[in-house]
XYZ file of C-alpha atoms in Angstrom:
279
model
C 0.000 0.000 0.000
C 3.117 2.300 0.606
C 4.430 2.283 -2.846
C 0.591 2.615 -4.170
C 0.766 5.738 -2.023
C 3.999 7.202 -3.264
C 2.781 6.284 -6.825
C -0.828 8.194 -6.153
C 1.744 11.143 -4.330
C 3.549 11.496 -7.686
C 0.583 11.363 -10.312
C -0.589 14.104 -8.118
C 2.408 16.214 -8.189
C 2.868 16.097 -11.872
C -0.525 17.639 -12.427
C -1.988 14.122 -13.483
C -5.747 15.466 -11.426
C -7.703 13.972 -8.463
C -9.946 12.657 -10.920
C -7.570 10.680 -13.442
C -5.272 9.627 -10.627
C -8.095 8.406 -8.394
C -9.165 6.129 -11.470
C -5.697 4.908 -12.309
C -4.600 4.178 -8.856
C -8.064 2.467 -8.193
C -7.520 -0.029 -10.898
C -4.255 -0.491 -10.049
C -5.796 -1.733 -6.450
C -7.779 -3.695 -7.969
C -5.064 -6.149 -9.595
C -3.673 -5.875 -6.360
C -6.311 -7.321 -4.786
C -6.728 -9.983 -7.211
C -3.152 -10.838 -6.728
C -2.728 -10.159 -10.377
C 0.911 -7.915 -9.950
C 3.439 -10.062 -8.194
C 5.811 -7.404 -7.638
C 7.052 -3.691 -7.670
C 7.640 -4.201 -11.249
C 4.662 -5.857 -12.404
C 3.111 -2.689 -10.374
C 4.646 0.262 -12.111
C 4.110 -1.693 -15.363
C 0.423 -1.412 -15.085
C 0.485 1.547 -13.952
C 2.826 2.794 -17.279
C 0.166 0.367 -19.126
C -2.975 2.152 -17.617
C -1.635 5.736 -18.257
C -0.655 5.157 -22.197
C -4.066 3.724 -22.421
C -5.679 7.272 -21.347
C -3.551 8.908 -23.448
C -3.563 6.871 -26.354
C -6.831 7.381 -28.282
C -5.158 11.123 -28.458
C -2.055 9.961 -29.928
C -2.866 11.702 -33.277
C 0.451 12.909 -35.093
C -0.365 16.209 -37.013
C -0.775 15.331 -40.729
C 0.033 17.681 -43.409
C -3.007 17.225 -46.186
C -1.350 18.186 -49.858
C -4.136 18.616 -51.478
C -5.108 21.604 -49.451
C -2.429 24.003 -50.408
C -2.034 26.233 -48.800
C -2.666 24.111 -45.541
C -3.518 26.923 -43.244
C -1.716 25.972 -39.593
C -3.720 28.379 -36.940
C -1.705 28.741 -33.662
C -3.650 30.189 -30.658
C -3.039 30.238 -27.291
C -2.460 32.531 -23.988
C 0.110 34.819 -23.694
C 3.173 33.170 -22.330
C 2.424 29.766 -23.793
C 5.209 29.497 -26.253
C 2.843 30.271 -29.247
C 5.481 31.806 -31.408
C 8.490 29.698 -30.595
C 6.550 26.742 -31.176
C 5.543 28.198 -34.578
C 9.626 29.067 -35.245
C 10.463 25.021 -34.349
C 7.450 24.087 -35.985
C 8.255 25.812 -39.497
C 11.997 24.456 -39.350
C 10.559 20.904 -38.736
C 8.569 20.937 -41.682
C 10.355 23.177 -44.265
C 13.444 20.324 -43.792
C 10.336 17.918 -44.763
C 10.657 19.745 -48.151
C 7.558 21.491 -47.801
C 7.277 25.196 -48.884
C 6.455 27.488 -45.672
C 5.389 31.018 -44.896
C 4.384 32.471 -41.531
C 1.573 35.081 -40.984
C 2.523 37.347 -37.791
C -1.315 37.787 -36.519
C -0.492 38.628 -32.861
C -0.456 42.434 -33.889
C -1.162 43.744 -30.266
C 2.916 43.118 -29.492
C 5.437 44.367 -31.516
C 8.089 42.019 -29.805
C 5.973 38.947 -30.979
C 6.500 40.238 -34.735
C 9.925 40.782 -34.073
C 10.432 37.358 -33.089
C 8.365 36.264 -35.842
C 10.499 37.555 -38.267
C 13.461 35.787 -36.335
C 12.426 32.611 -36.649
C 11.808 33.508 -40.325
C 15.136 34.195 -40.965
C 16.437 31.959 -39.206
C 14.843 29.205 -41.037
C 14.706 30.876 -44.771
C 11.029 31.296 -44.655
C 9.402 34.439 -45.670
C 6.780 36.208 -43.045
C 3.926 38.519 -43.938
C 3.502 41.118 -41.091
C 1.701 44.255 -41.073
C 2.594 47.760 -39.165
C 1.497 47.348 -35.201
C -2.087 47.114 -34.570
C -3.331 46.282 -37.865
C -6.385 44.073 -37.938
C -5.015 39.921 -37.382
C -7.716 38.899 -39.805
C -6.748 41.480 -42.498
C -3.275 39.924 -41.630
C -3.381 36.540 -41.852
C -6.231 36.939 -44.527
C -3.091 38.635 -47.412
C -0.998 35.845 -45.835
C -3.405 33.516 -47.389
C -3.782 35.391 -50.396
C -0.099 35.902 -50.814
C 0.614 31.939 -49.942
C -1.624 31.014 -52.634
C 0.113 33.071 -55.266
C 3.596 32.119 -54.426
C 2.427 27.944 -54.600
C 3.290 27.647 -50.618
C 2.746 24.112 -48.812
C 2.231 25.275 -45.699
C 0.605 29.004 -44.055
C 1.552 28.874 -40.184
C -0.358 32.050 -38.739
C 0.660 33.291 -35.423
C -1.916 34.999 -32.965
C -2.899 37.226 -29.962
C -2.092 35.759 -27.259
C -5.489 36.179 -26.115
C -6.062 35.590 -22.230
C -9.051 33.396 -22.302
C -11.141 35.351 -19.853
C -11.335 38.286 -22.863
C -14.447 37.541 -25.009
C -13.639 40.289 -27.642
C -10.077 38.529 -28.163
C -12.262 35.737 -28.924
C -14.693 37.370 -30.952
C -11.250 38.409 -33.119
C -10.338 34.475 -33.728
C -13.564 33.992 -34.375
C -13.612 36.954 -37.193
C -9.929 35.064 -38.438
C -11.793 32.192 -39.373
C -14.930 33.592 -40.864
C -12.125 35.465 -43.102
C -10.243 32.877 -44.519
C -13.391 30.731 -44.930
C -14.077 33.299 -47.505
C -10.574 31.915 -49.644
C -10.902 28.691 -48.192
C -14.205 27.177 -46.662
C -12.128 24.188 -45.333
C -9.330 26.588 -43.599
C -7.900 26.973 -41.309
C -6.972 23.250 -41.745
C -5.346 22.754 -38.408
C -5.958 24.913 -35.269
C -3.272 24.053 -32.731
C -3.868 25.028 -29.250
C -0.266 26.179 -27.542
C -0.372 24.981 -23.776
C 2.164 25.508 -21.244
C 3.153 22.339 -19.575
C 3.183 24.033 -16.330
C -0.247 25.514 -16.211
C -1.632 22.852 -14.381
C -5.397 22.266 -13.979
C -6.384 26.026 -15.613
C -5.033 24.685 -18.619
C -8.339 22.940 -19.122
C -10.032 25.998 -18.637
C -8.376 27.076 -21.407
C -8.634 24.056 -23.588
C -12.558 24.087 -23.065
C -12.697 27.960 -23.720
C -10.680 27.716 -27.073
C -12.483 24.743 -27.981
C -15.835 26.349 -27.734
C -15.113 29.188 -29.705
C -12.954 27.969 -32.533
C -12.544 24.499 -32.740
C -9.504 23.290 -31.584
C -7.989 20.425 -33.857
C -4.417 19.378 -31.747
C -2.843 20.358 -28.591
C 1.084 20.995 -28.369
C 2.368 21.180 -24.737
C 5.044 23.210 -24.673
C 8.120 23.917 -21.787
C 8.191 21.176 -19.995
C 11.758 21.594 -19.842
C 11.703 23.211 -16.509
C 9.490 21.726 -13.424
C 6.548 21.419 -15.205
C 5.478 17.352 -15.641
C 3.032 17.726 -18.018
C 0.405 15.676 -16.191
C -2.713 17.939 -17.281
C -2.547 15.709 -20.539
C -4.446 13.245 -18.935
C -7.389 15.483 -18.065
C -7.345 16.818 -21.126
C -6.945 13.590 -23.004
C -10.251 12.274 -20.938
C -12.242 15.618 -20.792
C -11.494 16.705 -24.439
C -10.576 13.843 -26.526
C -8.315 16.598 -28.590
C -5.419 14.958 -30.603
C -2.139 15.945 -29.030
C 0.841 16.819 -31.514
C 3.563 17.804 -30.207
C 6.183 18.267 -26.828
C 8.107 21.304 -27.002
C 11.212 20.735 -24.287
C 13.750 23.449 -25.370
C 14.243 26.137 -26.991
C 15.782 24.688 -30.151
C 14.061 22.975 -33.308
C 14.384 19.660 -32.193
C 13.276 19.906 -29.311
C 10.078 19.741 -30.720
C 8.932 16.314 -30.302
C 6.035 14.247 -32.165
C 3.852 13.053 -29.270
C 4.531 9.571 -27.957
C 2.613 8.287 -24.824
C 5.109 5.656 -24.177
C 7.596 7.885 -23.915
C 6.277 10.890 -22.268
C 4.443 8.439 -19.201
C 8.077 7.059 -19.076
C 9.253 10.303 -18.358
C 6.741 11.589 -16.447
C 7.088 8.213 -13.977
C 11.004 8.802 -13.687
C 10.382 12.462 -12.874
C 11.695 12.935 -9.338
C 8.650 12.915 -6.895
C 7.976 16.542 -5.120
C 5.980 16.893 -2.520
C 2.337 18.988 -3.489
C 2.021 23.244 -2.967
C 4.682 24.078 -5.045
């Protein structure tokens, strides 16, 4: 019953939720009391077996459709989340695919998200269509689109506010983005990628939900969880939201943006060092 403890302790810590951890640890009693796990190892094994299986149905790699070109990538996200880095790692990732890219800077409310827009851009030879600060993001990412279209580009990624969820008329303005390029494109944006930080914790759902019910999220990428944050708010939103999750960000450079695996990341999260809770 000790380690069970320690193991409950832990899911806890790593933002896994009362709610997922109280299911996973009671099935894990259950073998126990049906003498199914002989040992510490046949424990954590279910347990590793029992988490992947939460977080498995979202296992959904982002796929690139052709056919749709441009395929119109819409990031959103609070401020803070990693939005724009993720879209820098992201472009690199897929423009050494050998698709064409371009990058639409739609958060026009800060000038330094532009600017590191553009960065990324040049960093990874792929052009960015910006606007003076201010401008209207739909108007924005709306001559992106335009512009994508006549240069033959694979792949629009359009940055955007980093909207806090709690403002409605931030919403109202994603909301106007995607009755605008519906107008070029009824079936765009073809992917709308909510940004999460990994360290959020439970409000992250709030966020998820919020998002969700206003635009349609498509795929989740959980970003930082290079510092202390475990990540474990996957698991409520893999059983609350059923959204596909795409990516890991864990650093700052473009690998370190990682394809989803559950395997992996309940490894990881498991190995994490165990912290005791109010952090």
């Amino acid at each position: 019953a000790g380690l069970i403890d320690e193991l409950e302790m832990r899911l806890l810590t790593a933002d896994v939720g009362v709610e997922a951890t109280e299911r996973i640890i009671g099935g894990l009693n259950r073998k126990v009391a049906r003498n199914e796990l002989a040992d510490v190892t046949a424990l954590v094994r279910a347990l590793h077996a029992s988490m992947v299986e939460i977080l498995a149905p979202c296992t959904q790699p982002l796929e690139i459709d052709t056919s749709r070109r441009p395929f119109l990538i819409l990031m959103v996200g609070v401020n803070g989340a990693g939005k724009t880095t993720t879209i820098g790692k992201l472009a690199g990732k897929l423009k050494d695919q050998g698709h064409r890219l371009m990058l639409a800077a739609g958060d026009t409310f800060r000038a330094a998200a532009v600017e590191q827009l553009e960065a990324w851009g040049r960093r990874n030879g792929v052009p960015v269509i910006a606007q003076q600060s201010g401008a209207d993001p739909a108007a924005v990412i709306f001559d992106a689109l335009q512009a994508a279209r006549a240069r033959h580009i694979d792949i629009l990624i359009a940055d955007t506010a980093g909207r806090l969820h709690s403002q409605s008329n931030l919403m109202e303005e994603l909301k106007k983005v995607n009755r605008v390029v519906k107008k070029l494109d009824p079936d765009a944006p073809h992917e709308t990628m909510l940004v999460i930080d990994g360290g959020t914790g439970q409000n992250a759902l709030a966020q998820a939900r919020e998002f969700h019910e206003a635009i349609g999220v498509t795929g989740i990428t959980l970003t930082k969880l290079d510092g202390s944050a475990k990540g474990g708010i996957l698991f409520a939103l893999a059983e609350r939201m059923r959204l596909p999750i795409r990516y890991i960000g864990v650093g700052e450079q473009v690998e370190d943006l990682g394809v989803f695996d559950a395997g992996e990341f309940v490894k990881a999260l498991l190995a994490a060092p165990a912290e005791g809770p109010g952090e």
